[in-house]
Coordinates of C-alpha atoms in Angstrom, one line a residue:
Chain U
M12 CA 0.0 0.1 0.0
A13 CA 1.7 3.1 -1.4
D14 CA 1.4 6.8 0.6
T15 CA 0.8 9.3 -2.1
K16 CA 1.3 12.9 -0.6
I17 CA -0.8 15.7 -2.3
C18 CA 0.6 18.7 -2.2
S19 CA -1.3 22.3 -3.8
D20 CA 0.3 22.6 -7.4
I21 CA 0.1 26.5 -7.1
S22 CA -0.6 29.0 -4.2
G23 CA -3.8 30.2 -2.5
S24 CA -6.4 29.8 0.1
I25 CA -8.4 26.8 1.0
W26 CA -12.0 27.3 -0.2
K27 CA -13.3 24.0 0.3
V28 CA -12.6 20.9 1.9
L29 CA -14.5 17.9 0.3
V30 CA -13.3 14.9 1.7
N31 CA -13.4 13.3 5.0
I32 CA -10.5 10.7 6.3
G33 CA -11.8 7.7 5.5
D34 CA -13.1 8.8 2.5
K35 CA -12.9 6.3 -0.9
I36 CA -11.9 8.6 -3.7
E37 CA -11.4 8.1 -7.5
A38 CA -8.7 9.4 -9.5
E39 CA -8.8 13.2 -11.3
V40 CA -12.3 13.9 -8.8
P41 CA -11.8 17.4 -6.7
L42 CA -10.9 16.2 -3.3
V43 CA -10.0 19.7 -2.2
I44 CA -11.0 23.7 -3.6
L45 CA -8.5 26.1 -3.6
E46 CA -9.0 29.7 -4.5
S47 CA -6.5 31.2 -6.4
M48 CA -5.8 33.7 -9.4
K49 CA -9.7 34.0 -8.4
M50 CA -10.5 30.8 -9.9
E51 CA -11.9 27.5 -8.1
I52 CA -8.8 25.6 -8.5
P53 CA -9.5 22.0 -7.8
V54 CA -7.1 19.3 -5.9
V55 CA -7.4 16.1 -7.4
S56 CA -5.0 12.6 -6.8
S57 CA -4.0 10.8 -10.1
D58 CA -4.5 7.5 -8.6
P59 CA -7.5 6.5 -6.8
G60 CA -6.9 5.0 -3.0
V61 CA -8.4 6.2 0.8
V62 CA -7.9 9.6 2.5
V63 CA -5.6 9.0 5.3
E64 CA -4.7 12.3 6.4
I65 CA -5.8 16.4 5.7
Y66 CA -3.6 18.7 6.5
V67 CA -5.4 22.3 5.5
A68 CA -8.5 23.8 7.0
V69 CA -10.3 26.7 5.3
G70 CA -9.1 29.6 4.9
D71 CA -5.8 28.3 5.4
A72 CA -2.9 29.8 3.0
V73 CA -1.0 27.4 0.9
A74 CA 2.0 28.0 -1.8
E75 CA 3.0 25.8 -4.3
G76 CA 4.5 22.5 -3.1
D77 CA 2.8 22.4 0.6
P78 CA 1.0 19.0 1.8
I79 CA -2.8 19.1 1.2
L80 CA -3.8 15.2 1.5
L81 CA -2.7 11.9 2.4
I82 CA -3.2 9.3 0.3
R83 CA -3.5 5.0 0.7
E84 CA -3.6 3.2 -2.7
Chain W
M19 CA 28.8 -32.9 -46.4
T20 CA 25.5 -33.5 -47.8
Y21 CA 22.6 -31.5 -48.4
R22 CA 21.2 -33.5 -45.9
D23 CA 24.0 -32.7 -43.2
M24 CA 24.0 -29.0 -43.8
L25 CA 20.4 -28.8 -44.1
D26 CA 20.6 -30.5 -40.8
E27 CA 23.1 -27.9 -39.4
L28 CA 20.8 -25.2 -40.3
E29 CA 17.9 -26.5 -38.4
Q30 CA 20.5 -27.3 -35.5
R31 CA 21.7 -23.9 -35.5
K32 CA 18.2 -22.5 -35.7
A33 CA 16.9 -24.1 -32.9
K34 CA 19.6 -23.2 -30.8
A35 CA 19.6 -19.4 -31.9
L36 CA 15.5 -19.5 -31.2
G37 CA 16.4 -21.4 -27.8
M38 CA 18.0 -17.8 -26.8
G39 CA 18.8 -18.0 -23.1
G40 CA 17.5 -21.1 -22.4
A41 CA 14.9 -22.5 -20.6
E42 CA 14.9 -21.8 -17.2
K43 CA 15.7 -18.4 -17.6
L44 CA 12.7 -18.3 -19.9
E45 CA 10.2 -20.2 -17.4
R46 CA 11.6 -17.7 -14.8
R47 CA 10.5 -15.2 -16.7
R48 CA 6.6 -16.8 -17.4
A49 CA 6.3 -17.6 -13.8
Q50 CA 6.8 -13.4 -13.3
G51 CA 4.1 -13.1 -16.4
V52 CA 6.6 -11.1 -18.3
L53 CA 6.9 -12.0 -22.3
N54 CA 10.3 -12.7 -23.5
A55 CA 12.2 -10.4 -26.2
R56 CA 10.7 -13.3 -29.1
E57 CA 7.1 -13.1 -27.7
R58 CA 7.3 -9.5 -27.5
I59 CA 8.0 -8.6 -31.7
E60 CA 4.7 -11.9 -32.3
K61 CA 2.3 -9.5 -30.2
L62 CA 3.5 -6.3 -31.7
L63 CA 4.0 -7.2 -35.2
D64 CA 1.0 -7.9 -38.0
P65 CA 0.7 -11.9 -37.6
G66 CA 3.8 -14.2 -39.7
S67 CA 5.4 -11.1 -41.1
F68 CA 9.2 -10.9 -39.2
L69 CA 11.7 -11.3 -40.6
E70 CA 14.8 -11.6 -38.5
S71 CA 17.9 -9.9 -39.4
G72 CA 20.8 -11.4 -37.7
L73 CA 19.3 -14.4 -36.1
Y74 CA 22.7 -16.4 -36.0
A75 CA 25.0 -13.6 -34.9
T76 CA 27.3 -13.7 -31.6
S77 CA 29.6 -12.3 -29.6
N78 CA 33.1 -11.7 -31.2
R79 CA 34.5 -13.2 -28.0
P80 CA 35.4 -16.6 -27.9
E81 CA 34.6 -17.3 -23.8
V82 CA 31.2 -16.0 -24.7
K83 CA 29.9 -17.3 -28.1
D84 CA 28.3 -20.2 -27.1
R85 CA 25.8 -18.7 -25.1
S86 CA 25.3 -15.5 -27.0
P87 CA 22.2 -16.2 -29.5
A88 CA 21.1 -13.2 -31.6
D89 CA 24.0 -11.5 -29.4
G90 CA 21.5 -10.6 -26.8
K91 CA 19.7 -8.3 -29.4
I92 CA 16.9 -9.7 -31.7
A93 CA 16.0 -7.2 -35.2
G94 CA 14.5 -7.6 -38.1
F95 CA 11.9 -6.3 -39.9
G96 CA 7.5 -6.6 -39.8
R97 CA 4.1 -4.9 -40.8
I98 CA 2.2 -3.1 -38.4
D99 CA -1.2 -2.7 -39.6
D100 CA 0.4 -3.8 -43.6
R101 CA 2.9 -1.1 -42.7
P102 CA 6.8 -1.9 -42.2
V103 CA 8.8 -1.6 -39.5
A104 CA 12.2 -2.2 -38.7
L105 CA 13.0 -3.4 -34.6
V106 CA 15.1 -4.4 -31.8
S107 CA 13.8 -6.4 -29.5
N108 CA 16.6 -6.6 -26.1
D109 CA 17.1 -10.6 -25.1
F110 CA 17.5 -10.2 -21.7
T111 CA 17.6 -14.1 -20.9
V112 CA 21.1 -13.6 -23.2
L113 CA 24.1 -11.4 -21.1
G114 CA 21.1 -9.0 -19.5
A115 CA 20.8 -7.9 -23.6
S116 CA 24.1 -5.6 -22.7
S117 CA 25.7 -4.0 -25.6
S118 CA 28.3 -5.4 -27.1
T119 CA 30.3 -4.8 -31.0
I120 CA 27.9 -7.5 -32.9
N121 CA 24.6 -6.5 -31.9
G122 CA 25.8 -2.6 -32.0
K123 CA 26.1 -3.7 -35.6
K124 CA 22.8 -5.3 -35.8
I125 CA 21.0 -1.7 -33.9
R126 CA 23.1 0.9 -36.8
H127 CA 21.8 -1.4 -39.7
M128 CA 18.3 -0.9 -38.5
R129 CA 18.7 2.4 -38.2
E130 CA 20.6 2.8 -41.5
V131 CA 17.7 0.7 -43.3
A132 CA 14.7 3.0 -41.2
I133 CA 16.0 5.7 -42.6
R134 CA 17.1 4.9 -45.9
S135 CA 13.5 3.1 -46.9
G136 CA 11.9 5.5 -44.6
M137 CA 9.8 3.0 -42.0
P138 CA 9.3 3.5 -38.1
L139 CA 12.0 2.3 -36.1
I140 CA 11.0 0.4 -32.7
F141 CA 13.2 -0.6 -29.4
L142 CA 11.7 -3.1 -27.4
G143 CA 14.2 -2.7 -24.4
E144 CA 15.5 -4.2 -21.7
S145 CA 18.9 -4.0 -20.4
S146 CA 21.7 -3.9 -18.5
G147 CA 24.0 -1.7 -19.7
A148 CA 27.7 -1.9 -21.6
R149 CA 29.0 -5.4 -21.7
M150 CA 32.2 -6.6 -19.1
P151 CA 34.5 -7.3 -20.0
D152 CA 34.0 -6.0 -23.5
R153 CA 34.0 -2.5 -22.8
M154 CA 37.1 -2.4 -20.7
G155 CA 40.5 -0.8 -20.9
A156 CA 42.1 1.1 -24.1
A157 CA 40.6 -1.9 -26.4
G158 CA 36.8 -1.7 -25.0
R159 CA 37.0 2.1 -25.5
A160 CA 38.4 1.5 -29.1
I161 CA 35.1 -0.3 -30.2
L162 CA 33.2 3.0 -28.9
G163 CA 32.6 5.5 -31.2
Q164 CA 33.1 4.1 -34.2
D165 CA 29.4 5.3 -36.0
S166 CA 29.3 9.5 -35.4
T167 CA 26.3 9.1 -36.4
E168 CA 24.7 6.9 -34.0
Y169 CA 23.0 9.4 -31.5
Q170 CA 22.4 11.7 -34.5
R171 CA 18.2 12.0 -34.7
R172 CA 16.6 14.1 -38.1
R173 CA 13.5 12.6 -37.4
Q174 CA 13.3 11.2 -41.4
S175 CA 10.8 8.4 -39.5
P176 CA 9.7 7.8 -36.2
W177 CA 11.0 5.9 -33.4
I178 CA 9.4 4.0 -30.5
S179 CA 10.7 3.0 -27.5
A180 CA 9.0 1.1 -25.1
L181 CA 10.4 0.2 -21.1
L182 CA 10.0 -3.2 -20.0
G183 CA 12.1 -3.7 -17.9
P184 CA 15.6 -2.9 -16.1
C185 CA 16.5 -0.6 -19.1
Y186 CA 20.0 0.9 -18.6
G187 CA 23.0 2.2 -21.1
S188 CA 21.4 1.8 -24.6
S189 CA 17.6 1.1 -24.1
T190 CA 17.9 4.6 -21.9
W191 CA 19.5 6.0 -24.5
Y192 CA 17.3 5.2 -27.6
S193 CA 14.9 6.2 -25.3
C194 CA 15.7 9.8 -25.3
M195 CA 16.5 9.8 -28.4
S196 CA 12.5 8.7 -29.3
D197 CA 9.7 10.6 -30.6
F198 CA 7.7 7.8 -28.0
V199 CA 8.0 6.4 -25.2
V200 CA 5.9 3.8 -23.5
M201 CA 7.1 2.5 -19.7
R202 CA 5.4 -0.8 -18.0
K203 CA 4.8 -0.3 -14.5
G204 CA 7.8 -2.0 -12.7
A205 CA 10.0 -1.6 -15.7
L206 CA 13.2 0.7 -14.5
M207 CA 15.3 3.3 -16.6
A208 CA 18.0 5.6 -15.4
V209 CA 21.8 5.9 -17.0
A210 CA 22.7 3.2 -14.4
S211 CA 21.7 0.3 -12.1
G212 CA 20.2 1.0 -8.3
R213 CA 23.6 -1.0 -7.4
V214 CA 26.0 0.6 -9.4
T215 CA 24.7 4.3 -8.8
S216 CA 24.7 3.0 -5.0
M217 CA 28.4 2.1 -4.9
A218 CA 29.4 5.5 -7.2
I219 CA 27.9 7.7 -4.3
N220 CA 28.4 5.6 -1.7
Q221 CA 24.4 6.0 -0.4
P222 CA 21.7 3.5 -0.7
V223 CA 19.3 3.7 -3.8
D224 CA 15.6 2.6 -4.6
S225 CA 15.6 1.3 -8.0
E226 CA 12.0 2.8 -8.3
T227 CA 12.9 6.3 -6.9
L228 CA 16.2 6.3 -9.5
G229 CA 14.1 5.4 -12.3
G230 CA 10.5 4.1 -11.9
W231 CA 7.3 4.7 -13.7
K232 CA 6.0 7.5 -11.5
L233 CA 9.7 9.8 -11.6
H234 CA 9.4 9.5 -15.5
A235 CA 5.8 10.4 -15.4
E236 CA 5.4 12.8 -12.8
T237 CA 9.0 14.6 -12.9
T238 CA 11.2 14.3 -15.8
G239 CA 8.4 13.6 -18.6
L240 CA 11.0 11.3 -20.4
V241 CA 7.8 9.0 -21.2
D242 CA 4.7 9.1 -22.6
V243 CA 2.5 6.5 -21.9
I244 CA 2.3 4.6 -18.7
V245 CA 0.9 0.8 -18.9
D246 CA 0.4 -2.2 -16.4
S247 CA 1.4 -5.1 -18.8
D248 CA 3.5 -5.8 -21.6
E249 CA 1.1 -6.5 -23.6
A250 CA -1.1 -3.1 -23.2
A251 CA 2.7 -1.7 -24.0
L252 CA 2.4 -3.8 -27.1
L253 CA -0.6 -2.1 -28.1
T254 CA -0.1 1.2 -27.1
I255 CA 2.9 1.6 -29.5
R256 CA 0.7 -0.4 -32.6
R257 CA -2.1 2.8 -31.8
F258 CA 0.3 5.7 -31.5
L259 CA 1.2 4.3 -35.3
S260 CA -1.7 4.3 -36.1
Y261 CA -1.5 8.5 -36.1
L262 CA 1.6 8.8 -38.0
P263 CA 2.9 8.3 -41.6
S264 CA 5.7 5.9 -42.1
H265 CA 8.1 8.6 -42.8
H266 CA 8.3 11.9 -42.5
A267 CA 8.1 12.7 -46.9
E268 CA 4.1 11.3 -46.2
A269 CA 1.4 12.4 -44.8
P270 CA -0.1 10.7 -41.9
P271 CA -2.9 8.1 -43.0
V272 CA -6.4 8.6 -42.7
H273 CA -9.1 6.9 -41.0
P274 CA -12.8 5.8 -41.5
V275 CA -15.2 8.2 -39.4
K276 CA -18.1 6.8 -37.6
E277 CA -21.7 7.7 -38.5
G278 CA -22.5 10.3 -35.8
A279 CA -19.1 11.5 -35.0
S280 CA -19.9 15.3 -34.6
E281 CA -22.8 14.6 -32.1
N282 CA -20.4 14.8 -29.0
A283 CA -19.5 18.3 -30.3
K284 CA -23.0 19.9 -29.3
R285 CA -22.0 19.0 -25.7
I286 CA -18.8 21.4 -24.9
L287 CA -21.6 24.4 -23.0
E288 CA -22.3 21.4 -20.7
I289 CA -18.5 21.0 -19.8
L290 CA -17.2 24.6 -20.3
P291 CA -18.6 26.2 -17.2
P292 CA -20.5 30.1 -17.6
D293 CA -18.8 31.2 -14.7
G294 CA -15.1 32.3 -15.9
A295 CA -14.2 31.5 -12.3
K296 CA -15.2 27.9 -12.5
V297 CA -12.1 25.5 -14.0
Y298 CA -13.2 22.4 -16.0
D299 CA -11.1 20.0 -17.5
V300 CA -9.8 20.3 -21.1
R301 CA -9.5 16.6 -22.0
K302 CA -13.3 16.4 -21.8
I303 CA -13.4 19.6 -24.6
I304 CA -10.7 17.5 -26.6
E305 CA -13.1 14.6 -26.8
A306 CA -16.1 16.4 -27.4
I307 CA -14.5 17.8 -30.6
S308 CA -12.4 14.7 -31.5
D309 CA -13.7 11.7 -33.8
P310 CA -15.2 9.2 -31.0
E311 CA -12.4 7.4 -29.0
S312 CA -9.6 9.0 -31.4
V313 CA -7.9 10.8 -28.6
F314 CA -4.5 9.8 -27.5
E315 CA -3.1 11.6 -24.5
L316 CA 0.8 12.5 -24.0
K317 CA 2.3 13.1 -21.1
A318 CA -0.6 13.2 -19.2
R319 CA 0.8 13.4 -15.5
F320 CA 3.6 15.4 -16.8
G321 CA 3.3 19.3 -17.0
K322 CA -0.2 19.5 -16.8
S323 CA -1.6 23.1 -17.4
I324 CA -0.9 22.1 -20.8
T325 CA -2.6 19.0 -22.2
T326 CA -1.2 17.1 -25.2
A327 CA -2.7 14.8 -27.6
L328 CA -3.0 12.8 -30.6
A329 CA -6.4 12.5 -32.1
R330 CA -8.0 12.9 -35.3
L331 CA -10.8 14.8 -36.8
D332 CA -12.7 13.6 -39.8
G333 CA -10.1 10.7 -39.8
R334 CA -7.0 12.7 -40.1
T335 CA -4.4 13.2 -37.3
V336 CA -3.9 16.4 -35.4
G337 CA -2.0 17.2 -32.7
V338 CA -3.9 19.4 -30.1
L339 CA -2.3 21.3 -27.6
A340 CA -4.2 23.0 -24.8
N341 CA -4.2 24.9 -21.8
N342 CA -6.0 22.5 -19.0
P343 CA -7.4 25.0 -16.7
M344 CA -7.9 22.4 -14.0
F345 CA -4.4 22.5 -13.3
K346 CA -2.8 25.2 -11.5
G347 CA -5.8 27.4 -13.4
G348 CA -4.0 26.7 -16.4
A349 CA -1.2 28.7 -15.4
I350 CA 1.6 27.4 -17.6
D351 CA 5.0 26.3 -15.8
V352 CA 8.2 25.2 -16.6
D353 CA 7.1 21.6 -17.8
A354 CA 4.5 22.1 -18.9
C355 CA 6.5 24.7 -21.7
A356 CA 9.0 21.5 -22.2
K357 CA 6.1 19.4 -22.8
A358 CA 4.8 22.3 -25.2
T359 CA 7.9 22.4 -27.6
S360 CA 8.7 18.9 -27.3
F361 CA 4.8 18.5 -29.1
L362 CA 5.9 21.5 -31.2
V363 CA 8.8 19.8 -33.0
F364 CA 7.1 16.3 -33.2
C365 CA 4.0 17.1 -34.9
D366 CA 6.0 19.5 -37.4
S367 CA 8.3 16.7 -38.2
F368 CA 5.6 14.3 -38.9
N369 CA 3.3 16.8 -40.9
I370 CA 0.6 16.7 -38.3
P371 CA -1.6 20.0 -38.0
I372 CA -1.6 21.7 -34.7
V373 CA -5.1 22.7 -32.9
F374 CA -4.2 25.0 -30.4
L375 CA -7.7 25.3 -27.3
V376 CA -7.0 28.2 -25.5
D377 CA -7.9 29.2 -21.7
Q378 CA -4.3 30.4 -19.9
P379 CA -4.0 33.1 -17.2
G380 CA -0.5 33.5 -18.4
F381 CA 2.7 31.7 -17.4
L382 CA 2.9 31.0 -13.7
I383 CA 5.7 33.5 -12.6
G384 CA 7.8 32.9 -9.6
L385 CA 10.6 31.8 -7.7
D386 CA 10.8 28.2 -8.8
G387 CA 10.3 29.0 -12.7
E388 CA 12.3 31.6 -12.9
R389 CA 15.6 29.5 -11.3
R390 CA 14.5 26.7 -13.7
G391 CA 14.6 28.9 -16.8
A392 CA 11.5 29.8 -17.8
P393 CA 12.1 32.6 -19.8
A394 CA 14.2 30.7 -21.9
K395 CA 11.9 28.0 -22.2
I396 CA 9.2 30.5 -23.4
I397 CA 11.2 31.6 -26.3
N398 CA 12.3 28.3 -27.0
W399 CA 9.1 27.4 -27.5
M400 CA 8.1 30.7 -29.3
N401 CA 11.4 29.6 -31.8
A402 CA 10.0 26.5 -32.3
L403 CA 6.4 28.2 -33.3
S404 CA 7.9 30.5 -35.6
L405 CA 9.6 27.5 -37.1
V406 CA 6.5 25.3 -37.4
T407 CA 5.2 25.2 -41.1
V408 CA 2.3 22.4 -40.7
P409 CA -1.0 24.4 -40.6
K410 CA -1.7 25.5 -37.3
I411 CA -5.4 26.6 -35.9
S412 CA -5.7 28.5 -32.6
V413 CA -9.5 28.4 -31.0
I414 CA -9.5 31.3 -28.0
M415 CA -12.0 29.2 -25.4
R416 CA -12.0 31.8 -22.7
K417 CA -8.8 33.5 -21.0
S418 CA -6.0 34.3 -23.6
Y419 CA -3.8 36.7 -21.3
G420 CA 0.1 37.8 -21.7
Q421 CA 2.7 36.6 -23.6
A422 CA 1.0 33.1 -23.8
Y423 CA -1.2 34.6 -26.3
L424 CA 1.3 34.4 -28.5
N425 CA 2.4 31.3 -27.5
M426 CA -1.0 29.6 -27.9
G427 CA -0.7 30.8 -31.4
G428 CA -1.9 34.9 -31.1
G429 CA -1.8 36.8 -34.1
R430 CA 0.4 35.6 -37.0
N431 CA 1.6 33.0 -34.9
A432 CA -1.8 30.4 -36.3
D433 CA -2.8 30.5 -39.5
E434 CA -6.3 31.3 -38.0
V435 CA -7.3 32.4 -34.7
V436 CA -10.9 31.2 -34.2
C437 CA -12.7 32.9 -31.0
W438 CA -15.7 31.4 -28.8
P439 CA -18.1 34.4 -27.1
T440 CA -16.3 34.1 -24.4
A441 CA -12.7 34.7 -25.0
D442 CA -11.0 37.3 -22.9
L443 CA -8.1 38.8 -24.2
G444 CA -6.6 40.9 -21.4
F445 CA -3.3 41.7 -20.6
M446 CA -2.9 39.6 -17.2
A447 CA -5.8 39.0 -14.8
P448 CA -7.4 42.8 -14.0
E449 CA -7.6 42.5 -10.3
V450 CA -3.9 41.9 -10.4
G451 CA -3.4 44.4 -12.9
V452 CA -5.1 47.2 -11.5
N453 CA -2.3 46.8 -8.4
V454 CA 0.7 46.8 -10.6
M455 CA -0.1 49.3 -13.2
F456 CA -2.3 51.8 -10.8
G457 CA -1.0 50.6 -7.1
V458 CA -4.5 50.5 -6.3
K459 CA -5.7 47.3 -3.8
K460 CA -9.0 46.8 -3.5
E461 CA -9.1 46.5 0.5
E462 CA -7.8 50.4 0.5
D463 CA -10.5 52.1 -2.2
P464 CA -12.7 49.4 -3.3
E465 CA -15.0 52.6 -5.5
R466 CA -11.5 53.4 -7.6
F467 CA -10.5 50.4 -7.8
Q468 CA -13.9 49.1 -9.0
K469 CA -13.5 51.8 -11.9
L470 CA -10.2 51.0 -12.7
L471 CA -11.0 47.5 -13.1
E472 CA -14.2 48.1 -15.9
E473 CA -11.1 50.2 -17.4
L474 CA -8.8 47.5 -17.7
T475 CA -11.8 44.7 -18.7
R476 CA -12.8 47.0 -21.4
D477 CA -12.4 45.8 -25.4
T478 CA -10.8 42.5 -23.8
S479 CA -13.7 40.4 -25.9
A480 CA -13.8 38.4 -28.9
W481 CA -15.7 41.3 -30.3
G482 CA -12.6 43.8 -30.0
L483 CA -10.6 41.1 -31.6
A484 CA -12.6 40.3 -34.8
S485 CA -13.3 44.2 -35.2
L486 CA -9.4 44.3 -35.9
Y487 CA -8.9 41.3 -37.7
E488 CA -7.1 39.3 -34.8
T489 CA -9.5 36.4 -34.7
Q490 CA -10.5 35.3 -38.5
A491 CA -13.9 33.8 -36.9
V492 CA -16.3 34.2 -34.2
I493 CA -17.7 31.0 -33.8
D494 CA -20.9 28.9 -31.5
P495 CA -18.5 26.6 -29.2
R496 CA -20.5 23.5 -31.0
E497 CA -19.5 24.3 -34.1
T498 CA -15.4 24.1 -33.4
R499 CA -15.3 20.3 -34.5
E500 CA -16.5 21.3 -38.3
C501 CA -15.1 24.9 -38.4
L502 CA -11.8 23.3 -37.8
I503 CA -11.9 20.2 -40.2
S504 CA -13.2 23.2 -42.6
L505 CA -10.2 25.3 -41.9
L506 CA -7.7 22.3 -42.1
A507 CA -8.8 21.3 -45.2
V508 CA -8.2 25.2 -46.8
H509 CA -4.6 25.6 -44.8
R510 CA -3.4 21.2 -45.2
A511 CA -2.8 20.8 -49.0
R512 CA -0.3 23.8 -49.4
H513 CA 0.8 23.8 -53.0
G514 CA -0.5 20.5 -53.3
S515 CA 1.5 18.2 -50.3
E516 CA 0.7 17.8 -46.9
V517 CA 4.7 17.7 -46.0
S518 CA 6.2 20.5 -43.9
Q519 CA 9.2 22.0 -44.2
H520 CA 10.9 20.6 -41.5
Y521 CA 12.6 23.6 -39.5
L522 CA 12.5 21.3 -36.7
S523 CA 13.3 17.9 -37.4
N524 CA 17.0 18.2 -35.6
W525 CA 16.0 19.8 -32.3
P526 CA 16.4 18.0 -29.4
T527 CA 14.2 15.5 -28.0
S528 CA 14.2 16.3 -25.0
Y529 CA 15.3 19.5 -23.1

C-alpha cells in the first residue's frame, strides 16, 4: 500500500474541503478546492485510494508544494 | 558433407538461436508474467510478418560465443497494420541484453534501413547496460564511437521505445532519442542501475525512486504513456503508429469515421462552465471535438496545465495543444513549456497539423520557475512555433493573457485564430492588473478599484479582436469541430503537398 502526498500545485487559499478522513476517492475527482488567481482550482489525486490525512482547513493559505492530503492507494 | 547434413546443421543452429537464454530463464520470466523478447515481437507485429536479421549473430568473444544467441538483441523487419517497420527487441535472458560490438552492428543496420527506406524504428527495451569485459580498457574504449551518427536524430522516420524491464545504457539512450516512449509499471530507466549508482554515491538507492514509472511520468516527462503490462505496451505502440506517417515525406494515414462522429461536439456548452471562475477539464472538450475514441493523450501526468494529445478530426490526425484550467488554473509552468515545445517539434516533423485550445491566465511566475530558466523555455517555445510549417489553428475558448497569448498561436503565430464568444483577451488577470498598474488595492479604495477594473476589462472581448481582424471568426463553441475540419482542409494542402518543411526535425528530443 503506497501512500502518496497530494501537494498543492499552486499558491492560494483553501476554499472548500470536500472529503473526510477514511473516504474512498476516485482519480481526477476534486478533493479540495483552492482559490487562486480568482479561480476555483480543484486539488485532485492522479490515482484512486483512501484519504488517510488532511493537512489543511478552510481559509488556510498554501504555497506551491505544500501538502494537502495523504492518499493510500 | 551432404545437403542433408548441411540442412540438419541449419536446423540445429536455428533451434539453438531461437532457444534464447535457455529454458530455465525463459520459464522464470513466464512465471513472473513477463513476455520474452520473441513473444513481444510476435505480439507487436502483424501475424507472421517478422523477418529476422542476424539470428545467427553471436558475441565475438570466444568465451561467450556459445551462449550468446542473436547476441542478446533480436533485430528485424515486420509489419504493423500492414505498414513496414524495423525493430530491435532486447533479449534479457542472453547476457542481460548488454550492449556489445556485434549487437551494436545490428542496431546500426536497423537504424540505417529504417531511415533509408522510410519506416518507423521500434526499440523494445530491457538492458543491463554495457557488456563487460568487452568495454574494459583501451581496447574496450576503441570499439565505441565508430559511428558518428549513432546518436543523431533527424526524424526522417518515427522512433518508438518501450521500457519493459530494467533499462540502463542503450535502452535508456534510445528512449531519450525517441519520439514516443511507453513504459510498463515495474520497468526502470536510469543512466546506471541502482546497484551501480548506490556504489558510486556511497548511499543506498531505491531503484523505483531512481528510475521508476512515477519519476518519468511526473517529474522528468521522459515517458509519454504508462501501462500495466507488456501486452498493453505493445498495443500502445500500434495505436501510436496509427496516427503517424511511415516517414517524414508523407501525410499521416486517414482513418474511417464513424457515423454520428459530430454528435459529441454539441456537449461543449455542458462542459464549459459559464462562470469564468470555475474550471473544467479541457480533455473533455478535446473528446467532444474529436472523432469518437480517437484521443490519445501524451505525458498526461507531466506539466499538466498543458494537455497534449493526438486525435483525429474527420479521420485525419491532428496534434492538440491545449491549456488545462483544471491544473494550476491553466497557468503555464516550466514543465508545461518543455512539453509544449517537444510536441510542436514532433508534430511538425511528421506533418501533423496543430490545434491550439486556449484558456490560460499566463505563465506561472514565481521563484521556482525563474530558477529553472522559465524565460528561456518560453522563448524556446516561441522559436519552435515560428519554425512550425504544418497548419496551425488556434481556438481561444476563454482567457488568453500575457505573452502566452502568442505562445498559444495568437496573432500571426497561427494560420487562423478562431474565438468563442467567451474569449477574454486581457493583458493579465484584471484584479492583479489594477494593483500592478495603478497601485490600487481593493480593500483600500474599493470604489476606485472597481472603476479601474472596468477600464482594464473594456474591449477585452472576442468582438474587439474580431473588429481588428486578429481573429478570423467568432463561432458558437458547438461548431468548433466543423470549423476546424473546414479550416484544416483549407490549410492542409499547401501547393498540393501535406508535407511540411521540417525546420525542427533536428531539434533535441528532450529539453
